[in-house]
Coordinates of C-alpha atoms and ligand atoms in Angstrom, one line a residue:
X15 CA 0.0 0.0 0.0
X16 CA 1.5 3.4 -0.9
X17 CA 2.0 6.0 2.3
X18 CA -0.3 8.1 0.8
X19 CA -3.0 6.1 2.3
X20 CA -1.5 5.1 5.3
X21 CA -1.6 8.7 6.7
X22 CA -4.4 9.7 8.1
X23 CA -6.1 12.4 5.3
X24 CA -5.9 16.2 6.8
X25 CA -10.2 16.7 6.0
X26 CA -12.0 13.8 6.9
X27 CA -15.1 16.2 5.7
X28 CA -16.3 14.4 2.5
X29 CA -17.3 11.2 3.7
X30 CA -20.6 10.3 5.6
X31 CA -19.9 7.7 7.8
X32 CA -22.4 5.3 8.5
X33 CA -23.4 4.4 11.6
X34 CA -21.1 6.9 13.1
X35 CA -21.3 9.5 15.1
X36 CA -19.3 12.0 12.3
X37 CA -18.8 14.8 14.4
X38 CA -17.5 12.6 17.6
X39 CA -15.2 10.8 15.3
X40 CA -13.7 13.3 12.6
X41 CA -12.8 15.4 16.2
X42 CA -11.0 11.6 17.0
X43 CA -10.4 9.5 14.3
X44 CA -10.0 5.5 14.6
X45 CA -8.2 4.7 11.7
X46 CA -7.4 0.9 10.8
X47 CA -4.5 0.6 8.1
X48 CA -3.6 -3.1 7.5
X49 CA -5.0 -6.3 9.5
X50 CA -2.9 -9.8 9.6
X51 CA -5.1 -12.9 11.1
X52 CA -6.6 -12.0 14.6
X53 CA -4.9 -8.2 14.9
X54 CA -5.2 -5.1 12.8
X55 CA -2.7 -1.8 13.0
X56 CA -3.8 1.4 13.9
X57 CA -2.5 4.5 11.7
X58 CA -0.5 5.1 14.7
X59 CA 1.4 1.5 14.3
X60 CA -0.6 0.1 17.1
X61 CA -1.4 -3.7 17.1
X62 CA -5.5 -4.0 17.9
X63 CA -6.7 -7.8 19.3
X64 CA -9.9 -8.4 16.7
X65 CA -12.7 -9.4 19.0
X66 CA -15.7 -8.3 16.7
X67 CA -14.2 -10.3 13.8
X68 CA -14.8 -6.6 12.0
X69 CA -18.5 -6.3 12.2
X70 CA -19.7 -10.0 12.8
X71 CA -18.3 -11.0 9.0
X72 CA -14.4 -11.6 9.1
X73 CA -14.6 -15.4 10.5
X74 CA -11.9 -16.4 9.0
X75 CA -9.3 -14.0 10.8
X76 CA -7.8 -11.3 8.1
X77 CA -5.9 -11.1 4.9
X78 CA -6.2 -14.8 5.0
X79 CA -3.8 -15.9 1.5
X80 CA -5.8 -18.5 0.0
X81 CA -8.5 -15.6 -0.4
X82 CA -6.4 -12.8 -1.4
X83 CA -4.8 -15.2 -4.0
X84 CA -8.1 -16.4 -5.1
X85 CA -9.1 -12.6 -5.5
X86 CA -6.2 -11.7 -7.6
X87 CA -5.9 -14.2 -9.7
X88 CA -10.0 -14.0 -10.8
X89 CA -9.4 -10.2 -10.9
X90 CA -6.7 -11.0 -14.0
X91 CA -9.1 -13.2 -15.8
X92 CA -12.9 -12.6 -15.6
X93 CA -13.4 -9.2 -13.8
X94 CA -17.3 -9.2 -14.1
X95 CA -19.9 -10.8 -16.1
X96 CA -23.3 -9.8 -16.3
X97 CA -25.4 -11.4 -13.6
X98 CA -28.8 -11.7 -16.1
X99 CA -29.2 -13.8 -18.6
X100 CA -25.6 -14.8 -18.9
X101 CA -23.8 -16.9 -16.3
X102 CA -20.0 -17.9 -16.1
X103 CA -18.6 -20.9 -14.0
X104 CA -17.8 -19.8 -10.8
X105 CA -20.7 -19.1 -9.6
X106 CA -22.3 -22.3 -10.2
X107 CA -19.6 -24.1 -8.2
X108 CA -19.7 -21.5 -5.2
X109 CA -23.8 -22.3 -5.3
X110 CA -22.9 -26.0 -5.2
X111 CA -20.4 -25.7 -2.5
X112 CA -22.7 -23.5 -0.1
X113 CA -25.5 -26.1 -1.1
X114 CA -23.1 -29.1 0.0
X115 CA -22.7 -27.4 3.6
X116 CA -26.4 -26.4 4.3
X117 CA -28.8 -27.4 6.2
X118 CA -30.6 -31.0 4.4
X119 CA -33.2 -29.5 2.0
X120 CA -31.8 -26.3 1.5
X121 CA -30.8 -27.0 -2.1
X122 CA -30.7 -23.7 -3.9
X123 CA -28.7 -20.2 -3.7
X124 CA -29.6 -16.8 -4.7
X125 CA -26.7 -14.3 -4.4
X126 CA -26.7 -10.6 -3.4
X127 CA -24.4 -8.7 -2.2
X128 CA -25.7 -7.7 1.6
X129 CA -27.1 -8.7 4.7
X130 CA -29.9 -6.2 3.7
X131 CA -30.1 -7.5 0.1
X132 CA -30.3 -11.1 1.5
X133 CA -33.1 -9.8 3.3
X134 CA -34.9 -8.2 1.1
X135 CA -34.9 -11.0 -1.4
X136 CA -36.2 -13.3 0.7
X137 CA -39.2 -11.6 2.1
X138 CA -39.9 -11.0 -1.9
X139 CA -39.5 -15.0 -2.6
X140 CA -41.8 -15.7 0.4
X141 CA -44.2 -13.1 -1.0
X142 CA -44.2 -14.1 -4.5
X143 CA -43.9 -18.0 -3.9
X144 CA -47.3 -17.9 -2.4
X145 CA -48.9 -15.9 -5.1
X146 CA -47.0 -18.6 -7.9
X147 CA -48.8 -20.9 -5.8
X148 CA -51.9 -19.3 -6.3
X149 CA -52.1 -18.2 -2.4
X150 CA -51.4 -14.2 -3.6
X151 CA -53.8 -13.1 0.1
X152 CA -50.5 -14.1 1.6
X153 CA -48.9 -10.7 1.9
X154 CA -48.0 -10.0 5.4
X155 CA -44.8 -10.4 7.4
X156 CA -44.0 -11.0 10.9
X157 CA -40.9 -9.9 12.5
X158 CA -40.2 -9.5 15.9
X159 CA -38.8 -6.3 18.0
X160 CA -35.2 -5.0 18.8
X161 CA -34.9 -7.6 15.6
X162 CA -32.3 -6.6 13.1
X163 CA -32.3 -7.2 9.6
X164 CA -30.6 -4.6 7.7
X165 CA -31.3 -1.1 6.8
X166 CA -33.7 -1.6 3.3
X167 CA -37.7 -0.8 4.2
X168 CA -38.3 -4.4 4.0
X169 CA -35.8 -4.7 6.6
X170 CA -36.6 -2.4 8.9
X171 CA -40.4 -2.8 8.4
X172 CA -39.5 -6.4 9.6
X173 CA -37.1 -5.1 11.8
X174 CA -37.5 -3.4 15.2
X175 CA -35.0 -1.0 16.7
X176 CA -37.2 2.2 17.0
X177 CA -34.2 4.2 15.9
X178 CA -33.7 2.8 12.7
X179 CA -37.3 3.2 11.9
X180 CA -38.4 6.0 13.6
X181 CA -37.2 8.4 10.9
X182 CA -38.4 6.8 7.6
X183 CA -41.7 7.3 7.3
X184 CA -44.7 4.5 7.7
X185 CA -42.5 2.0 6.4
X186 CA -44.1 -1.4 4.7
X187 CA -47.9 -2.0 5.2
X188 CA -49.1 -5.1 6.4
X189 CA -46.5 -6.2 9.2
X190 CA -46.7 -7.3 13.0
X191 CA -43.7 -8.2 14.9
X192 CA -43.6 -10.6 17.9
X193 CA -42.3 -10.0 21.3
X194 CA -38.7 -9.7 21.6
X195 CA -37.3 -12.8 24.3
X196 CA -34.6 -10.2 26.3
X197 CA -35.8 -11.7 30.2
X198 CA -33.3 -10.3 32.0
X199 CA -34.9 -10.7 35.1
X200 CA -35.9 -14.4 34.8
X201 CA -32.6 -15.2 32.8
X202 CA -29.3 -13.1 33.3
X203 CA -26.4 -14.5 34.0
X204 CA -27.3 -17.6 32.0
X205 CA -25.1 -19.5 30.2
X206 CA -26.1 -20.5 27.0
X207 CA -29.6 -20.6 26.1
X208 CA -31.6 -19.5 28.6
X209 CA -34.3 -21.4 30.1
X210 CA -37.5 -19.3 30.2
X211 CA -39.6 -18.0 27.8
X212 CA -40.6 -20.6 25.0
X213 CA -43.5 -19.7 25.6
X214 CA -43.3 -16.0 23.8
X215 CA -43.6 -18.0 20.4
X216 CA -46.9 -18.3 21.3
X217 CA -47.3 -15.1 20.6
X218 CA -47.2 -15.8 17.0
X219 CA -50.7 -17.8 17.3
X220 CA -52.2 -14.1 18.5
X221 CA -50.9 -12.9 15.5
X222 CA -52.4 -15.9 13.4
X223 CA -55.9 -15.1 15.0
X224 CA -56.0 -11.7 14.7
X225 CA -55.0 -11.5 11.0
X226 CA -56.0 -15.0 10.2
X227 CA -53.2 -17.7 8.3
X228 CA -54.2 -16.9 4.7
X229 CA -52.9 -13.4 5.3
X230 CA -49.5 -14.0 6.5
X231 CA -47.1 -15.0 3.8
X232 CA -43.7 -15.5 6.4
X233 CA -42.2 -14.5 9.7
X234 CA -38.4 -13.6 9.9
X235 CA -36.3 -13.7 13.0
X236 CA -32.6 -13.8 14.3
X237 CA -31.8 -17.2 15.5
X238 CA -29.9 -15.5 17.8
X239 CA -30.2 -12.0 17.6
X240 CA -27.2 -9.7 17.2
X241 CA -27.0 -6.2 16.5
X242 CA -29.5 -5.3 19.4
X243 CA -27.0 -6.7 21.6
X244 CA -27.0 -10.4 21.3
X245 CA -30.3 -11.5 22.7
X246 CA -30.9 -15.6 23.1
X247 CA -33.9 -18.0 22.2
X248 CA -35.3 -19.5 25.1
X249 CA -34.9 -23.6 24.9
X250 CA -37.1 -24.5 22.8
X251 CA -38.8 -21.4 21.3
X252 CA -37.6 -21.8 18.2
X253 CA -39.1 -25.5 18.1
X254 CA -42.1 -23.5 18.8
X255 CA -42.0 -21.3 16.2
X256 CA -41.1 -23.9 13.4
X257 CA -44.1 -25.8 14.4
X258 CA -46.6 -22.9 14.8
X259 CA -45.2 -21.7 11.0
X260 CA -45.3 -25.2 9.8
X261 CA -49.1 -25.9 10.6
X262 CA -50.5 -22.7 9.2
X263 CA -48.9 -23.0 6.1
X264 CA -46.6 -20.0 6.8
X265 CA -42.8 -19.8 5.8
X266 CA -40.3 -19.6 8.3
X267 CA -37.0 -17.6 7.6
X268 CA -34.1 -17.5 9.5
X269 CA -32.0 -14.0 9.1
X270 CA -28.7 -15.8 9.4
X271 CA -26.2 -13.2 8.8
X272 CA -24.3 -13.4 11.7
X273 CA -25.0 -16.7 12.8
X274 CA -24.5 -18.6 9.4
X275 CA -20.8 -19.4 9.0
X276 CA -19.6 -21.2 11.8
X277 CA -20.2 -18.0 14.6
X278 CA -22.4 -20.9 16.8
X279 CA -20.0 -23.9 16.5
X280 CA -21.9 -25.1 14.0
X281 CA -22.1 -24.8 10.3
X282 CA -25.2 -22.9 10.7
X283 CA -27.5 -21.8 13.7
X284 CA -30.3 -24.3 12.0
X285 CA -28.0 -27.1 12.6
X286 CA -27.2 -25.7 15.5
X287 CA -30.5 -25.5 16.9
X288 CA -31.8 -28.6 14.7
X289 CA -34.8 -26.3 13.3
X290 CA -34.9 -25.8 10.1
X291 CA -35.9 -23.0 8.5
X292 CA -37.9 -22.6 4.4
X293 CA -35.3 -19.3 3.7
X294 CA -32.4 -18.1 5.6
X295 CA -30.5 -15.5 4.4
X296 CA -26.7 -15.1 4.9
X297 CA -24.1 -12.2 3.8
X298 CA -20.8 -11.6 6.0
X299 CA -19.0 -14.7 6.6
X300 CA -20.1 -16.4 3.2
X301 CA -16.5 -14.1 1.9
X302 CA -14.9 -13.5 5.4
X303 CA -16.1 -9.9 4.7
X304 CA -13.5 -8.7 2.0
X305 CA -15.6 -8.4 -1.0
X306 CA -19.5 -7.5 -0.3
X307 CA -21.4 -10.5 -0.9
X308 CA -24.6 -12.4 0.7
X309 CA -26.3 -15.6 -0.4
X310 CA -30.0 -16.7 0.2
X311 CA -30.7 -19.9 0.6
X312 CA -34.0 -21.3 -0.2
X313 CA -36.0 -25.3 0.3
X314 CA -36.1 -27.0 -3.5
X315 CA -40.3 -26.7 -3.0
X316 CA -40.1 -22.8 -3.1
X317 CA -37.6 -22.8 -6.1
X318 CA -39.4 -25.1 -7.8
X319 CA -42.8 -23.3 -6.9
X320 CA -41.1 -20.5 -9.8
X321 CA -40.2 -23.3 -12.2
X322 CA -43.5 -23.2 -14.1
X323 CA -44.6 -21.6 -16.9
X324 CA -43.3 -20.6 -20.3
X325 CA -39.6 -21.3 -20.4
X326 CA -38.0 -18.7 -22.3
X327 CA -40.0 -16.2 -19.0
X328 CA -37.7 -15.1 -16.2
X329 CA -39.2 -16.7 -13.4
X330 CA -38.7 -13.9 -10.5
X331 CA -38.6 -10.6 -11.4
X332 CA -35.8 -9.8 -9.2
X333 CA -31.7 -9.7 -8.8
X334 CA -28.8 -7.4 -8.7
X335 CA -26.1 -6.0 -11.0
X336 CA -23.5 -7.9 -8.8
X337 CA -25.4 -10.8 -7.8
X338 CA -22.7 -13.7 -7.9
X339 CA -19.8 -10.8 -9.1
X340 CA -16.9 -13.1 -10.1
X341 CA -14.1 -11.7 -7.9
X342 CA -17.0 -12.0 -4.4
X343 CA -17.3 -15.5 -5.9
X344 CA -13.6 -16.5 -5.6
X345 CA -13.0 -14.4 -2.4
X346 CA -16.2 -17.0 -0.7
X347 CA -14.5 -20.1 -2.2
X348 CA -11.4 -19.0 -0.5
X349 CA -13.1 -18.4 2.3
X350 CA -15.0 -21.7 2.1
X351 CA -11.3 -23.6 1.1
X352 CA -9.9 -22.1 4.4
X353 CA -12.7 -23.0 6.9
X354 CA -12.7 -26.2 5.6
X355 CA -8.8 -26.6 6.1
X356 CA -9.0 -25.0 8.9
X357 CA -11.9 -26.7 10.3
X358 CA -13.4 -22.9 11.4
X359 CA -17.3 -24.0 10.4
X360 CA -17.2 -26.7 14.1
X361 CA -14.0 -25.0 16.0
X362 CA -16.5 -22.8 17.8
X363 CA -17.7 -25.8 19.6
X364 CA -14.5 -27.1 20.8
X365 CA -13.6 -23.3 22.3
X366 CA -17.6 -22.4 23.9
X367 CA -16.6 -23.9 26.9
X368 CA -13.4 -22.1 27.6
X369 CA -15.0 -18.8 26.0
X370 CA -17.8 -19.0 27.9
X371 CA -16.2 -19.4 31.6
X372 CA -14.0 -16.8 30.1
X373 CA -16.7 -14.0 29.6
X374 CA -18.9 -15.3 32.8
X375 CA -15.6 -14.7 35.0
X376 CA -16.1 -10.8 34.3
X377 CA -19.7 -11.1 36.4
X378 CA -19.1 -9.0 39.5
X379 CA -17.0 -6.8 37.6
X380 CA -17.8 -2.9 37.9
X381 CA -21.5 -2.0 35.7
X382 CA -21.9 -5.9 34.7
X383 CA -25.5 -6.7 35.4
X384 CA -26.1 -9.4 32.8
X385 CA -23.6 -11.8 30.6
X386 CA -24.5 -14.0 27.5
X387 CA -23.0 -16.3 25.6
X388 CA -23.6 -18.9 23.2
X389 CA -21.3 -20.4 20.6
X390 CA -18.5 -17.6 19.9
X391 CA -20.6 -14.9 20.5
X392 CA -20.3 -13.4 24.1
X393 CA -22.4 -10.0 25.9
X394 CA -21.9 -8.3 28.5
X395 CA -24.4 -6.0 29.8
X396 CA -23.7 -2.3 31.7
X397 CA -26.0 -0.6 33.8
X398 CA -26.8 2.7 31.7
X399 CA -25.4 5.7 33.4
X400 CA -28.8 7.5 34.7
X401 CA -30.1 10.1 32.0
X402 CA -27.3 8.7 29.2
X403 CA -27.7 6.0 27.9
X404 CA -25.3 4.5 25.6
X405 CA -22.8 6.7 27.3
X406 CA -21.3 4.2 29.6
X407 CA -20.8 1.3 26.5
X408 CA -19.2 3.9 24.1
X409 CA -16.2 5.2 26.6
X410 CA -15.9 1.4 27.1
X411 CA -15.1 1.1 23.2
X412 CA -13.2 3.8 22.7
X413 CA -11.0 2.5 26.0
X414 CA -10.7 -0.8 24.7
X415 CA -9.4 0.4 21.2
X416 CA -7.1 2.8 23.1
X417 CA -5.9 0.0 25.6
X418 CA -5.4 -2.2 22.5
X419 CA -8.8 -4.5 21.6
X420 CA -11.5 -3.9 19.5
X421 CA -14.8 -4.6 21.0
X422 CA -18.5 -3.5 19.7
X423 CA -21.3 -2.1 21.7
X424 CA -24.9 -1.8 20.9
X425 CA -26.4 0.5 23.2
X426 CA -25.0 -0.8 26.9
X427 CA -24.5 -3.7 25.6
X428 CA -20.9 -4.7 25.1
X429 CA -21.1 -7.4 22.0
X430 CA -17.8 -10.1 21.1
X431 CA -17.6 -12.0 18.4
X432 CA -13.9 -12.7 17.6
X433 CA -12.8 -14.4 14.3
X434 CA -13.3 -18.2 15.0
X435 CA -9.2 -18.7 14.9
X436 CA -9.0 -17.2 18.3
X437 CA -6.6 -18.8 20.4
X438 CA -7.4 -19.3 24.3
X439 CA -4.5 -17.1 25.1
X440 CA -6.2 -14.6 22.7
X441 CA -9.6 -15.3 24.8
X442 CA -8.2 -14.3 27.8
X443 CA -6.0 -11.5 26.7
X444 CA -9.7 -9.6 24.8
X445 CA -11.5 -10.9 28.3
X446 CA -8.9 -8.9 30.5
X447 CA -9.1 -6.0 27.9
X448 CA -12.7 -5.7 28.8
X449 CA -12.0 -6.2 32.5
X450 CA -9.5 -3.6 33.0
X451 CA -11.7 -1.3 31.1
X452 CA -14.9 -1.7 33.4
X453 CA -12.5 -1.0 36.5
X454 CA -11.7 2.0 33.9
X455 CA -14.5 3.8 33.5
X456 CA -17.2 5.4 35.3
Ligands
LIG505 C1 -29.1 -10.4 11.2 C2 -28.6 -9.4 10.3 N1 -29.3 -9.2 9.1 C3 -29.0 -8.3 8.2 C4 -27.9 -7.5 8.4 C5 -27.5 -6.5 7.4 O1 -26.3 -6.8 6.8 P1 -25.6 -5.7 5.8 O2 -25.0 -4.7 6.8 O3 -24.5 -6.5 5.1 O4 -26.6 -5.2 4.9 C6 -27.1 -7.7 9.6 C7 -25.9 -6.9 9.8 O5 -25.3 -6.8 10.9 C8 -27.5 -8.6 10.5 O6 -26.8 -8.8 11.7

């Protein structure tokens, strides 16, 4: 990389960050310049412990070679195709390797090139599969609140953090969310799935009743939700909810963005859970993050639902310039090559144990009044500080990256999700990060 770009630029003006606070950080700045497995440097040459995995996507650690090779070399010799009505090989093969390490049934691949993308094509497949089917009353969706599925109006109609919804309008008609299952008074400190609250999946039969099956066309949750601060399913809720879907004829789709790839200890959270789901979208770890890409995956009887009519018609009016782009194809099959060499999709299972006892050792720390874990994923829960909240998590951030670790915080919720080639020593050295910075702060 030329110096140039290794300093940090005198006017940071030009760029809207997203998801920033601009004004905070361009007073600030937090510059990354390169990144080498589980560290990256800071513009200031300081080495920064991963434990976010970037945001939920890098699993495989970074600048990992068998994907940067596989990225140059396709970037030599087929830089793009067009992604309708032409095809080139690649993207076949990366559809029949995803396919291959699915969930059973799950036999076809859509690409786009987002967790929002994913999202939206899917609640347009579940939408339009029932109409092809001659159900077209089918219309509604059901999400659930403090869900997150990306920042399209499908996805936030679906979704439910009131601030990114609040300021866009009336959003999507025709959609009901259920409960959200954050009990922190029946189930902090639990480890692992927590054992009450099934029973909110029953929530979904209300909905059933009061907009009656032959409306509702899918409902779309987080296996394990993420972004609002990594919120568990109670044992057996999403049993429930599979079953509840299943006799009313509804689909089920599982928003498995940061969960799909490995994050749970298992290939996916469906076979983590052993639920599985009609759609279940995916972005993030399908390239270890480096080149945008996302990947819906869909049962053969709603793909085939589309294989009727004329032949020579396009069968869903829907897709993206960069759906399966070349170059994001060979960057997921290195990332696919490396996890399986590496093992990555399972390790998580081997280190939950030791991750787990790692994060639960910090309850009784200062602020700490909940901790949850499950698979690689770990949170750990502040009190808010009275009139500010946020407040409290953010100084714990920007400590952490100061003291040398990069953590991620939703709200007062402090959220971990390291690449899954942490090392133990690595798990204690991010745990004590985040323990010396609770003593730190006020
Ligand atoms: C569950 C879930 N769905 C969708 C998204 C949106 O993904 P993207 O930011 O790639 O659009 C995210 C991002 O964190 C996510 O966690």
């Amino acid at each position: 990389m030329s110096n140039r770009l290794k300093v940090t630029p005198n006017d940071l003006s030009a760029f809207w960050m997203p998801f920033t606070a601009n004004r905070q950080f361009k007073q600030a700045p937090r510059m990354f310049v390169s990144a080498k497995d589980m560290h990256y440097t800071t513009s200031d040459g300081r080495k920064v412990l991963d434990g976010t995995a970037g945001l939920w996507c890098v699993n495989a650690g970074h600048c990992r070679p068998k994907i940067t090779e596989a990225i140059q070399s396709q970037a030599a010799e087929l830089d793009y195709a067009p992604a309708f009505q032409m095809g080139h090989p690649i993207v076949f093969e990366l559809a029949n390797r995803l396919v291959d390490i699915a969930p059973k049934g799950m036999d076809h691949v859509f690409f786009t090139n987002s967790g929002s993308e994913s999202v939206e094509t899917a609640l347009k497949m579940a939408i339009a599969y029932h109409r092809v089917r001659g159900e077209g009353s089918r219309t509604r969706l059901i999400g659930r609140e403090r869900g997150y599925h990306g920042v399209n109006f499908g996805g936030i109609s679906v979704g439910g953090i009131v601030s990114n919804r609040k300021m866009f309008g009336t959003l999507l008609g025709g959609v009901d969310h259920l409960p959200h299952t954050h009990l922190p008074e029946k189930n902090a400190f639990s480890k692992g799935v927590p054992e009450h609250g099934a029973e909110l999946a029953n929530d979904l039969e209300r909905l059933i009743a009061l907009h009656d099956a032959s409306t509702i066309a899918a409902v779309i949750v987080e296996p394990v939700a993420g972004s609002t601060g990594v919120i568990l399913p109670p044992k057996g809720y999403l049993q429930k909810l599979r079953e509840i879907c299943t006799k009313h004829g509804i689909l089920l789709i599982f928003d498995e963005v940061i969960t799909g790839f490995g994050r749970l200890g298992a290939p996916f959270a469906a076979d983590y859970f052993g639920v599985t789901p009609d759609i279940m979208t995916t972005a993030k770890g399908v390239s270890n993050g480096v080149i945008p890409m996302g990947a819906v995956f869909v049962k053969k009887e709603i793909h085939d639902a589309f294989m009727t009519g004329p032949e020579h018609m396009i069968e869903f009016f829907h897709g993206y310039t960069y759906s399966g782009n070349p170059i994001a194809c060979a960057a997921a099959l290195g990332t696919l090559d490396t996890y399986k060499e590496e093992g990555l999709l399972t390790r998580g299972e081997e280190l939950a144990p030791y991750w787990e006892d790692a994060l639960h050792s910090l309850k009784g720390e200062p602020h700490v009044i909940d901790i949850r874990n499950i698979g690689l994923i770990g949170a750990i829960e502040l009190a808010p500080i009275a009139g500010s909240p946020t407040k409290r998590a953010f100084s714990a951030f920007v400590k952490a990256f100061e003291r040398g670790a990069l953590i991620r915080t939703t709200g007062d919720i402090i959220a971990l999700s390291p690449p899954l080639i942490i090392t133990k020593g690595q798990i204690n050295e991010l745990i004590d990060h985040v323990r010396d910075v609770l003593r730190s702060i006020d």
